[in-house]
Amino acid sequence: MPAYSLGRIINPSKAPVRSGDGDGGCLPPPPSTKISHAMDGQSRKHRILMVSDFFFPNFGGVESHIYYLSQCLLKLGHKVVVMTHAYGKRSGVRYVTGGLKVYYVPWRPFLMQNTLPTLFMTFPIIRTILIRERISVVHGHQAFSTLCHEALMHARTMGYKFTLADIDQAICVSHTSKENTVLRSGISPDKVFMVPNAVDTAMFTPSSNRLSCDEIIIIVISRLVYRKGADLLVEVIPEVCRLFPKWIMFPQSINLWICQVRFIVGGDGPKRVRLEEMREKFSLQDRVEMLGAVPHAQVRSVLISGHIFLNSSLTEAFCIAILEAASCGLLTVSTRVGGVPEVLPDDMIVLAEPDPEDMVRAVRQAIDILPGIDPQIMHRRMKKLYSWDDVAKRTEIVYDRAMQSSNTNLLDRLPRYLTCGAWAGKLFCLVMIINYLVWCLLEFLQPAEGIEEVPDIGPLHIHSDSVDDQCEAQRN
């Protein structure tokens, strides 16, 4: 399944939610720590595990989404834990901003930052994390993530919900992504929600001094891989540079070639070699600046140095980079793919087909309308359009709905897997049966009662326990 066809998958715990009412001898919590539950019409507090192969220090849209969504969910009083694979020497348990706990499990990436599919080898450590952290909701990110799907499969075996063939709720970041998910996976549309991405407008602000339009600077910040359209850039950049030269006649009758359009390319990847070869071939060293990998903290400083942001992706569910550029006041030129047409109003973006000729046409159109763009006005509009707090609240509603779903045992789920295909269905059934047997073996070798639960530490988690958790603490 393509990346743009799936947002994130939500899996609630099988354990029923208890309110704590009627638990004899249990004192009610102090007024300052009372929690309103779903039965009262308000969302209860969840214990969420975010799972993906893609997280910081790696940089990208999925990584940003997990980080910002987690921070906002923490502010709402939920407990959030992230699980990803090790990055270089970054392994073990780390805490990042806001008390966000991250498990960098000791697995190395196999291909494109994805871990090697093992099906059952990851079960012991995933089971331990679920039990230690008392997780109630497992939230998987990115359809290409091996770790995401394996974690969801193991969680489903333990009583959570499974992935596409047997999910409880799904979130997509655009209406196009939702349509693709429903059509290609056969999920009921009632189970699929559209919750967009957002941007930190406090971090991505325009420059206080408006840039001169004497020289137009086009910014490209992206992973230089095929899916991000790096091959398109190789054809578009030389043509744009050819169309926008500038001759100046000096009194000494000396003609000086001065570029009118210049490119700044930030990012790294296997296609970087092609861009460097293009720069050498067309002698564009003075017009195309290659920055290499750009740390996320420095993205704004690169964006505010330009006028236009160029996105050449071939597939895209949403594209957070477009939001960051627009928040910094840049006019965007992008390919018309996936959910990109839904991201910005028509007067803030120029769309083109993923074809070099049409992209050059879009760049020329953007340069023509550039004098009418006010970066400060664009930034204020972005503040009204997108907010991570709003994304977190909408995601919270999906969590609440997932917790209210019914639970089914393995025998009831097996017929669903059979509908996945003549051979694939039988294979899925076999995998799930083996996975169930592995779980039984783990329960025998290391019972859940023998796994120590992790206490919640930090002011952001003080009010995240449910009433029955607080009663249990009082009894202890």
Short mmCIF file of C-alpha atoms in Angstrom, two decimals:
data_model
loop_
_atom_site.label_atom_id
_atom_site.label_comp_id
_atom_site.label_asym_id
_atom_site.label_seq_id
_atom_site.Cartn_x
_atom_site.Cartn_y
_atom_site.Cartn_z
CA MET A 1 0.00 0.00 0.00
CA PRO A 2 1.43 3.43 -0.95
CA ALA A 3 2.38 5.80 1.83
CA TYR A 4 -0.36 8.24 0.97
CA SER A 5 -3.12 5.63 1.35
CA LEU A 6 -2.83 5.26 5.11
CA GLY A 7 -2.59 7.73 7.95
CA ARG A 8 -2.32 6.18 11.37
CA ILE A 9 -3.93 3.13 12.96
CA ILE A 10 -5.49 3.22 16.39
CA ASN A 11 -5.69 0.10 18.58
CA PRO A 12 -7.47 0.18 21.94
CA SER A 13 -6.78 -2.19 24.80
CA LYS A 14 -9.15 -5.10 25.37
CA ALA A 15 -9.39 -4.46 29.10
CA PRO A 16 -12.69 -2.76 29.94
CA VAL A 17 -12.42 0.71 31.39
CA ARG A 18 -13.49 0.84 35.02
CA SER A 19 -14.70 4.02 36.61
CA GLY A 20 -13.78 3.08 40.17
CA ASP A 21 -17.33 3.64 41.35
CA GLY A 22 -18.55 1.06 43.87
CA ASP A 23 -15.02 -0.08 44.73
CA GLY A 24 -15.58 -0.53 48.48
CA GLY A 25 -13.22 1.29 50.81
CA CYS A 26 -11.71 3.43 48.07
CA LEU A 27 -11.53 7.10 48.91
CA PRO A 28 -12.42 9.48 46.06
CA PRO A 29 -9.53 11.48 44.64
CA PRO A 30 -9.06 15.10 45.70
CA PRO A 31 -11.08 17.61 43.68
CA SER A 32 -7.94 18.85 41.94
CA THR A 33 -7.18 15.38 40.53
CA LYS A 34 -10.63 14.15 39.53
CA ILE A 35 -10.84 12.83 36.00
CA SER A 36 -13.90 13.15 33.79
CA HIS A 37 -14.63 9.95 31.90
CA ALA A 38 -16.27 9.20 28.60
CA MET A 39 -19.44 8.18 30.43
CA ASP A 40 -19.71 11.77 31.65
CA GLY A 41 -19.61 13.06 28.07
CA GLN A 42 -15.96 13.98 28.25
CA SER A 43 -12.85 12.11 27.14
CA ARG A 44 -11.01 9.99 29.69
CA LYS A 45 -7.25 9.92 30.02
CA HIS A 46 -5.41 7.39 27.89
CA ARG A 47 -2.03 5.70 28.07
CA ILE A 48 -0.77 5.86 24.49
CA LEU A 49 2.10 4.08 22.75
CA MET A 50 3.22 5.75 19.52
CA VAL A 51 4.99 3.22 17.28
CA SER A 52 6.98 3.88 14.12
CA ASP A 53 10.35 3.27 12.52
CA PHE A 54 10.52 7.01 11.90
CA PHE A 55 11.32 9.36 14.77
CA PHE A 56 13.94 11.86 15.86
CA PRO A 57 16.86 12.28 15.32
CA ASN A 58 15.63 11.36 11.84
CA PHE A 59 13.86 14.30 10.19
CA GLY A 60 10.65 14.23 8.18
CA GLY A 61 6.89 14.74 8.22
CA VAL A 62 6.07 11.55 10.13
CA GLU A 63 8.70 12.32 12.76
CA SER A 64 7.35 15.85 13.25
CA HIS A 65 3.78 14.60 13.45
CA ILE A 66 4.57 12.05 16.17
CA TYR A 67 6.55 14.59 18.20
CA TYR A 68 4.08 17.49 18.08
CA LEU A 69 1.01 15.29 18.55
CA SER A 70 2.65 13.61 21.55
CA GLN A 71 3.50 16.95 23.15
CA CYS A 72 -0.08 18.20 22.80
CA LEU A 73 -1.53 14.95 24.13
CA LEU A 74 0.75 15.28 27.15
CA LYS A 75 -0.64 18.75 27.75
CA LEU A 76 -4.16 17.29 27.68
CA GLY A 77 -3.18 14.99 30.54
CA HIS A 78 -2.60 11.73 28.67
CA LYS A 79 0.45 9.57 29.13
CA VAL A 80 2.40 9.17 25.89
CA VAL A 81 5.31 6.83 25.18
CA VAL A 82 7.12 6.50 21.83
CA MET A 83 8.74 3.31 20.54
CA THR A 84 11.17 3.31 17.62
CA HIS A 85 14.39 1.58 16.60
CA ALA A 86 17.88 2.63 17.62
CA TYR A 87 19.56 5.47 15.72
CA GLY A 88 23.35 5.15 15.73
CA LYS A 89 24.47 5.24 19.35
CA ARG A 90 21.03 6.41 20.49
CA SER A 91 19.65 3.29 22.16
CA GLY A 92 17.66 2.54 25.30
CA VAL A 93 15.20 4.82 27.08
CA ARG A 94 15.42 8.58 26.56
CA TYR A 95 13.34 11.53 27.72
CA VAL A 96 12.77 14.48 25.42
CA THR A 97 10.99 17.81 25.79
CA GLY A 98 7.89 17.83 27.99
CA GLY A 99 8.70 14.51 29.67
CA LEU A 100 8.04 12.47 26.50
CA LYS A 101 9.50 9.00 27.03
CA VAL A 102 11.10 7.28 24.03
CA TYR A 103 12.11 3.63 23.75
CA TYR A 104 14.94 3.31 21.22
CA VAL A 105 14.82 -0.48 21.02
CA PRO A 106 18.13 -2.12 19.98
CA TRP A 107 17.20 -2.95 16.39
CA ARG A 108 19.05 -1.49 13.43
CA PRO A 109 17.37 -0.21 10.25
CA PHE A 110 17.46 -2.55 7.29
CA LEU A 111 16.21 -0.48 4.34
CA MET A 112 15.11 3.17 4.17
CA GLN A 113 15.13 3.43 7.99
CA ASN A 114 12.82 0.39 8.27
CA THR A 115 13.74 -2.54 10.47
CA LEU A 116 14.00 -6.04 9.02
CA PRO A 117 10.62 -7.83 9.12
CA THR A 118 10.85 -10.65 11.68
CA LEU A 119 7.17 -11.22 12.52
CA PHE A 120 7.73 -12.91 15.89
CA MET A 121 11.20 -11.84 17.10
CA THR A 122 9.96 -8.43 18.24
CA PHE A 123 7.11 -9.85 20.33
CA PRO A 124 8.95 -10.21 23.70
CA ILE A 125 10.15 -6.61 23.96
CA ILE A 126 6.91 -5.13 22.60
CA ARG A 127 4.91 -7.19 25.10
CA THR A 128 7.16 -6.01 27.93
CA ILE A 129 6.72 -2.34 27.00
CA LEU A 130 2.93 -2.68 26.75
CA ILE A 131 2.73 -4.27 30.18
CA ARG A 132 5.32 -2.07 31.92
CA GLU A 133 3.74 1.15 30.72
CA ARG A 134 0.14 -0.12 31.18
CA ILE A 135 -0.68 0.97 27.64
CA SER A 136 -4.35 1.29 26.70
CA VAL A 137 -4.03 2.65 23.13
CA VAL A 138 -1.44 1.67 20.51
CA HIS A 139 -1.10 4.26 17.75
CA GLY A 140 0.90 3.11 14.71
CA HIS A 141 2.32 5.60 12.22
CA GLN A 142 3.28 5.25 8.54
CA ALA A 143 2.13 2.40 6.29
CA PHE A 144 5.74 1.69 5.27
CA SER A 145 6.91 1.12 8.84
CA THR A 146 7.73 -2.51 9.60
CA LEU A 147 7.93 -1.84 13.33
CA CYS A 148 4.50 -0.22 13.23
CA HIS A 149 2.78 -3.25 11.73
CA GLU A 150 4.59 -5.80 13.87
CA ALA A 151 3.76 -3.88 17.05
CA LEU A 152 0.10 -3.68 16.06
CA MET A 153 -0.01 -7.39 15.23
CA HIS A 154 1.45 -8.34 18.61
CA ALA A 155 -0.82 -5.88 20.41
CA ARG A 156 -3.82 -7.41 18.63
CA THR A 157 -2.80 -10.87 19.79
CA MET A 158 -2.64 -9.56 23.36
CA GLY A 159 -6.18 -8.22 23.12
CA TYR A 160 -5.71 -4.95 21.28
CA LYS A 161 -6.94 -4.34 17.75
CA PHE A 162 -4.98 -5.30 14.63
CA THR A 163 -4.04 -3.50 11.43
CA LEU A 164 -5.95 -3.05 8.14
CA ALA A 165 -7.74 -6.40 8.07
CA ASP A 166 -8.97 -5.98 11.62
CA ILE A 167 -8.58 -2.42 12.88
CA ASP A 168 -10.80 -0.49 15.21
CA GLN A 169 -10.25 3.08 14.03
CA ALA A 170 -7.98 4.66 11.42
CA ILE A 171 -6.85 8.25 10.95
CA CYS A 172 -5.85 9.73 7.60
CA VAL A 173 -4.33 13.17 7.14
CA SER A 174 -6.33 14.13 4.04
CA HIS A 175 -9.61 13.27 2.33
CA THR A 176 -7.69 11.77 -0.59
CA SER A 177 -5.81 9.52 1.79
CA LYS A 178 -9.09 8.50 3.42
CA GLU A 179 -10.63 7.58 0.06
CA ASN A 180 -7.59 5.51 -0.91
CA THR A 181 -7.61 3.72 2.45
CA VAL A 182 -11.29 2.82 2.20
CA LEU A 183 -11.10 1.71 -1.44
CA ARG A 184 -7.90 -0.32 -1.23
CA SER A 185 -8.28 -1.92 2.17
CA GLY A 186 -12.02 -2.48 2.33
CA ILE A 187 -12.32 -0.75 5.71
CA SER A 188 -15.72 0.67 6.54
CA PRO A 189 -15.75 4.46 5.99
CA ASP A 190 -17.25 4.82 9.46
CA LYS A 191 -13.96 3.59 10.94
CA VAL A 192 -11.77 6.06 9.05
CA PHE A 193 -11.34 9.64 10.26
CA MET A 194 -9.66 12.62 8.60
CA VAL A 195 -7.41 14.58 10.96
CA PRO A 196 -4.90 16.85 9.17
CA ASN A 197 -1.36 17.63 10.14
CA ALA A 198 -0.43 21.05 11.54
CA VAL A 199 2.54 23.38 11.94
CA ASP A 200 4.20 25.09 14.88
CA THR A 201 3.51 28.69 13.84
CA ALA A 202 5.42 29.98 16.86
CA MET A 203 8.58 28.37 15.51
CA PHE A 204 8.09 29.04 11.79
CA THR A 205 7.70 32.80 11.49
CA PRO A 206 8.56 35.14 8.58
CA SER A 207 11.61 37.35 8.56
CA SER A 208 11.05 40.81 10.00
CA ASN A 209 12.67 42.30 6.90
CA ARG A 210 10.97 41.57 3.60
CA LEU A 211 13.35 40.25 0.93
CA SER A 212 13.97 42.18 -2.26
CA CYS A 213 12.61 40.67 -5.47
CA ASP A 214 15.64 41.70 -7.50
CA GLU A 215 16.87 38.13 -7.13
CA ILE A 216 14.31 35.35 -6.67
CA ILE A 217 15.48 32.56 -4.36
CA ILE A 218 13.72 29.20 -4.60
CA ILE A 219 14.02 26.87 -1.60
CA VAL A 220 13.96 23.08 -1.74
CA ILE A 221 14.10 21.14 1.55
CA SER A 222 13.44 17.45 1.17
CA ARG A 223 14.93 13.99 1.35
CA LEU A 224 16.67 13.53 -1.97
CA VAL A 225 15.04 10.25 -2.93
CA TYR A 226 12.93 9.09 -5.86
CA ARG A 227 9.59 9.38 -4.03
CA LYS A 228 10.30 13.04 -3.23
CA GLY A 229 10.81 13.84 -6.92
CA ALA A 230 14.56 14.46 -6.89
CA ASP A 231 14.72 13.32 -10.54
CA LEU A 232 12.20 16.02 -11.43
CA LEU A 233 14.44 18.65 -9.84
CA VAL A 234 17.32 17.53 -12.06
CA GLU A 235 15.27 18.54 -15.11
CA VAL A 236 13.39 21.54 -13.70
CA ILE A 237 16.29 23.52 -12.18
CA PRO A 238 18.40 23.92 -15.37
CA GLU A 239 15.35 24.98 -17.40
CA VAL A 240 14.28 27.60 -14.84
CA CYS A 241 17.83 28.98 -14.71
CA ARG A 242 17.86 29.18 -18.53
CA LEU A 243 14.57 31.07 -18.63
CA PHE A 244 15.56 33.65 -16.04
CA PRO A 245 18.97 35.12 -16.88
CA LYS A 246 19.66 38.84 -16.55
CA TRP A 247 21.95 40.92 -18.69
CA ILE A 248 23.29 44.24 -17.42
CA MET A 249 25.08 46.64 -19.78
CA PHE A 250 27.86 48.55 -18.05
CA PRO A 251 29.39 51.77 -19.46
CA GLN A 252 32.57 49.92 -20.42
CA SER A 253 30.44 47.79 -22.78
CA ILE A 254 31.13 44.68 -20.71
CA ASN A 255 28.29 42.24 -20.48
CA LEU A 256 27.93 40.65 -17.02
CA TRP A 257 25.80 37.54 -16.54
CA ILE A 258 23.90 37.91 -13.26
CA CYS A 259 21.40 35.29 -12.16
CA GLN A 260 17.87 36.40 -11.52
CA VAL A 261 16.73 33.09 -10.01
CA ARG A 262 18.81 31.08 -7.56
CA PHE A 263 18.14 27.74 -5.86
CA ILE A 264 18.98 26.60 -2.33
CA VAL A 265 18.62 22.83 -1.92
CA GLY A 266 18.59 21.37 1.58
CA GLY A 267 18.48 17.65 2.22
CA ASP A 268 20.43 14.48 1.65
CA GLY A 269 19.83 11.10 0.08
CA PRO A 270 20.88 8.79 -2.74
CA LYS A 271 19.72 11.24 -5.42
CA ARG A 272 22.03 14.00 -4.23
CA VAL A 273 24.69 12.74 -6.63
CA ARG A 274 22.37 13.39 -9.59
CA LEU A 275 21.76 16.96 -8.48
CA GLU A 276 25.48 17.60 -8.09
CA GLU A 277 26.12 16.13 -11.54
CA MET A 278 23.42 18.40 -12.99
CA ARG A 279 25.03 21.42 -11.35
CA GLU A 280 28.39 20.53 -12.86
CA LYS A 281 26.97 19.72 -16.29
CA PHE A 282 25.19 23.07 -16.68
CA SER A 283 27.80 25.13 -14.78
CA LEU A 284 25.27 26.26 -12.16
CA GLN A 285 27.60 26.30 -9.15
CA ASP A 286 26.80 29.97 -8.53
CA ARG A 287 23.05 29.44 -8.92
CA VAL A 288 22.39 26.17 -7.10
CA GLU A 289 23.57 25.91 -3.50
CA MET A 290 23.63 22.43 -1.96
CA LEU A 291 23.31 22.55 1.84
CA GLY A 292 23.16 18.84 2.60
CA ALA A 293 21.14 17.62 5.57
CA VAL A 294 19.49 20.50 7.46
CA PRO A 295 18.77 20.05 11.20
CA HIS A 296 15.16 20.76 12.08
CA ALA A 297 16.18 23.68 14.30
CA GLN A 298 17.76 25.39 11.27
CA VAL A 299 14.93 24.83 8.78
CA ARG A 300 13.33 28.20 9.47
CA SER A 301 16.59 30.09 8.87
CA VAL A 302 16.83 28.42 5.46
CA LEU A 303 13.19 29.06 4.56
CA ILE A 304 13.21 32.78 5.38
CA SER A 305 16.17 33.27 3.03
CA GLY A 306 13.95 32.56 0.02
CA HIS A 307 10.79 33.67 -1.76
CA ILE A 308 9.35 30.42 -3.17
CA PHE A 309 9.22 26.90 -1.77
CA LEU A 310 9.38 24.11 -4.36
CA ASN A 311 7.95 20.66 -3.59
CA SER A 312 8.39 17.99 -6.26
CA SER A 313 7.03 14.90 -4.45
CA LEU A 314 5.59 12.08 -6.55
CA THR A 315 3.43 10.76 -3.69
CA GLU A 316 2.35 12.70 -0.63
CA ALA A 317 -0.44 12.22 1.88
CA PHE A 318 -0.18 15.77 3.22
CA CYS A 319 3.34 17.34 3.27
CA ILE A 320 4.11 19.23 6.47
CA ALA A 321 7.01 20.97 4.71
CA ILE A 322 4.48 23.01 2.73
CA LEU A 323 2.87 24.23 5.95
CA GLU A 324 6.24 25.21 7.41
CA ALA A 325 7.12 27.16 4.27
CA ALA A 326 3.75 28.93 4.15
CA SER A 327 4.02 29.79 7.85
CA CYS A 328 7.34 31.47 7.04
CA GLY A 329 5.62 33.49 4.31
CA LEU A 330 6.86 31.63 1.23
CA LEU A 331 4.72 31.09 -1.85
CA THR A 332 4.60 27.36 -2.64
CA VAL A 333 4.96 25.54 -5.94
CA SER A 334 4.06 21.87 -5.66
CA THR A 335 3.14 18.81 -7.65
CA ARG A 336 -0.56 17.97 -7.66
CA VAL A 337 -0.34 14.58 -5.95
CA GLY A 338 -2.11 12.87 -3.05
CA GLY A 339 -3.56 15.22 -0.49
CA VAL A 340 -1.39 18.22 -1.44
CA PRO A 341 -4.25 20.16 -3.14
CA GLU A 342 -6.12 20.12 0.19
CA VAL A 343 -3.31 21.67 2.24
CA LEU A 344 -3.36 25.38 1.30
CA PRO A 345 -5.83 27.86 -0.23
CA ASP A 346 -5.46 28.42 -3.97
CA ASP A 347 -3.89 31.87 -3.56
CA MET A 348 -1.05 30.45 -1.42
CA ILE A 349 0.07 27.63 -3.70
CA VAL A 350 0.65 26.99 -7.41
CA LEU A 351 0.03 23.38 -8.40
CA ALA A 352 1.54 21.47 -11.29
CA GLU A 353 1.47 17.95 -12.66
CA PRO A 354 4.56 15.86 -11.83
CA ASP A 355 6.05 16.72 -15.21
CA PRO A 356 9.13 18.91 -15.78
CA GLU A 357 7.45 21.14 -18.36
CA ASP A 358 4.39 21.82 -16.21
CA MET A 359 6.53 22.44 -13.13
CA VAL A 360 8.57 25.04 -14.99
CA ARG A 361 5.29 26.67 -16.02
CA ALA A 362 4.19 26.74 -12.37
CA VAL A 363 7.48 28.32 -11.25
CA ARG A 364 7.07 31.06 -13.87
CA GLN A 365 3.51 31.69 -12.67
CA ALA A 366 4.65 31.88 -9.06
CA ILE A 367 7.35 34.42 -9.93
CA ASP A 368 4.76 36.57 -11.70
CA ILE A 369 2.42 36.71 -8.67
CA LEU A 370 5.20 36.95 -6.08
CA PRO A 371 5.06 40.80 -5.70
CA GLY A 372 1.49 40.50 -4.37
CA ILE A 373 2.43 38.08 -1.57
CA ASP A 374 2.73 39.49 1.96
CA PRO A 375 4.61 37.03 4.24
CA GLN A 376 3.15 38.50 7.44
CA ILE A 377 -0.44 38.16 6.21
CA MET A 378 0.27 34.61 5.07
CA HIS A 379 1.65 33.73 8.50
CA ARG A 380 -1.41 35.11 10.29
CA ARG A 381 -3.66 33.05 8.01
CA MET A 382 -1.69 29.90 8.79
CA LYS A 383 -2.15 30.49 12.53
CA LYS A 384 -5.91 30.41 12.01
CA LEU A 385 -5.88 27.42 9.66
CA TYR A 386 -3.66 24.94 11.52
CA SER A 387 -3.02 24.13 15.17
CA TRP A 388 -1.46 21.07 16.80
CA ASP A 389 -3.76 21.56 19.78
CA ASP A 390 -6.75 21.13 17.48
CA VAL A 391 -5.17 18.00 15.94
CA ALA A 392 -4.63 16.52 19.41
CA LYS A 393 -8.24 17.15 20.46
CA ARG A 394 -9.58 15.56 17.29
CA THR A 395 -7.28 12.58 17.75
CA GLU A 396 -8.46 12.30 21.34
CA ILE A 397 -12.03 11.87 20.08
CA VAL A 398 -10.90 8.96 17.90
CA TYR A 399 -9.20 7.36 20.92
CA ASP A 400 -12.41 7.68 22.93
CA ARG A 401 -14.42 6.05 20.17
CA ALA A 402 -11.88 3.24 19.83
CA MET A 403 -12.10 2.49 23.56
CA GLN A 404 -15.85 1.96 23.22
CA SER A 405 -15.53 -0.74 20.55
CA SER A 406 -16.27 -4.39 21.27
CA ASN A 407 -13.55 -7.03 21.46
CA THR A 408 -13.34 -10.32 19.57
CA ASN A 409 -11.29 -13.44 20.18
CA LEU A 410 -8.93 -15.14 17.72
CA LEU A 411 -11.54 -17.57 16.35
CA ASP A 412 -13.89 -14.71 15.53
CA ARG A 413 -11.12 -12.78 13.77
CA LEU A 414 -9.76 -15.58 11.57
CA PRO A 415 -12.61 -15.36 8.99
CA ARG A 416 -11.72 -11.69 8.43
CA TYR A 417 -8.18 -12.59 7.44
CA LEU A 418 -9.45 -15.15 4.94
CA THR A 419 -11.08 -12.32 2.97
CA CYS A 420 -7.63 -10.80 2.28
CA GLY A 421 -7.03 -13.15 -0.66
CA ALA A 422 -6.97 -16.78 -1.74
CA TRP A 423 -3.39 -17.34 -0.57
CA ALA A 424 -2.74 -14.24 1.49
CA GLY A 425 -5.77 -14.89 3.69
CA LYS A 426 -4.60 -18.39 4.60
CA LEU A 427 -1.09 -17.08 5.24
CA PHE A 428 -2.41 -14.34 7.52
CA CYS A 429 -4.43 -16.89 9.49
CA LEU A 430 -1.34 -19.06 9.92
CA VAL A 431 0.75 -16.11 11.08
CA MET A 432 -1.85 -15.05 13.62
CA ILE A 433 -2.22 -18.59 15.00
CA ILE A 434 1.56 -18.90 15.41
CA ASN A 435 1.68 -15.45 16.99
CA TYR A 436 -1.00 -16.51 19.49
CA LEU A 437 1.03 -19.60 20.39
CA VAL A 438 4.15 -17.45 20.86
CA TRP A 439 2.16 -15.22 23.21
CA CYS A 440 1.03 -18.26 25.23
CA LEU A 441 4.66 -19.39 25.47
CA LEU A 442 5.76 -15.93 26.66
CA GLU A 443 2.98 -15.87 29.25
CA PHE A 444 4.23 -19.24 30.53
CA LEU A 445 7.93 -18.31 30.58
CA GLN A 446 7.40 -14.77 31.93
CA PRO A 447 3.93 -14.17 33.34
CA ALA A 448 2.60 -10.62 33.07
CA GLU A 449 2.37 -10.49 36.87
CA GLY A 450 6.14 -10.83 37.03
CA ILE A 451 6.80 -7.77 34.87
CA GLU A 452 7.27 -4.65 36.98
CA GLU A 453 5.10 -1.71 36.01
CA VAL A 454 6.78 1.64 35.51
CA PRO A 455 5.61 4.45 37.83
CA ASP A 456 4.53 7.67 36.18
CA ILE A 457 7.14 10.34 36.79
CA GLY A 458 6.91 14.04 36.05
CA PRO A 459 4.33 16.79 36.56
CA LEU A 460 2.72 16.18 33.16
CA HIS A 461 1.62 12.71 34.25
CA ILE A 462 0.38 13.50 37.73
CA HIS A 463 -3.25 13.89 36.62
CA SER A 464 -3.26 11.22 33.92
CA ASP A 465 -4.27 8.23 36.07
CA SER A 466 -7.83 7.04 36.00
CA VAL A 467 -9.87 6.89 39.19
CA ASP A 468 -9.28 3.17 39.70
CA ASP A 469 -5.52 3.69 39.33
CA GLN A 470 -5.61 6.30 42.10
CA CYS A 471 -7.72 3.99 44.30
CA GLU A 472 -5.19 1.22 43.84
CA ALA A 473 -2.39 3.60 44.81
CA GLN A 474 -4.28 4.62 47.96
CA ARG A 475 -4.80 0.97 48.95
CA ASN A 476 -1.10 0.26 48.47
#
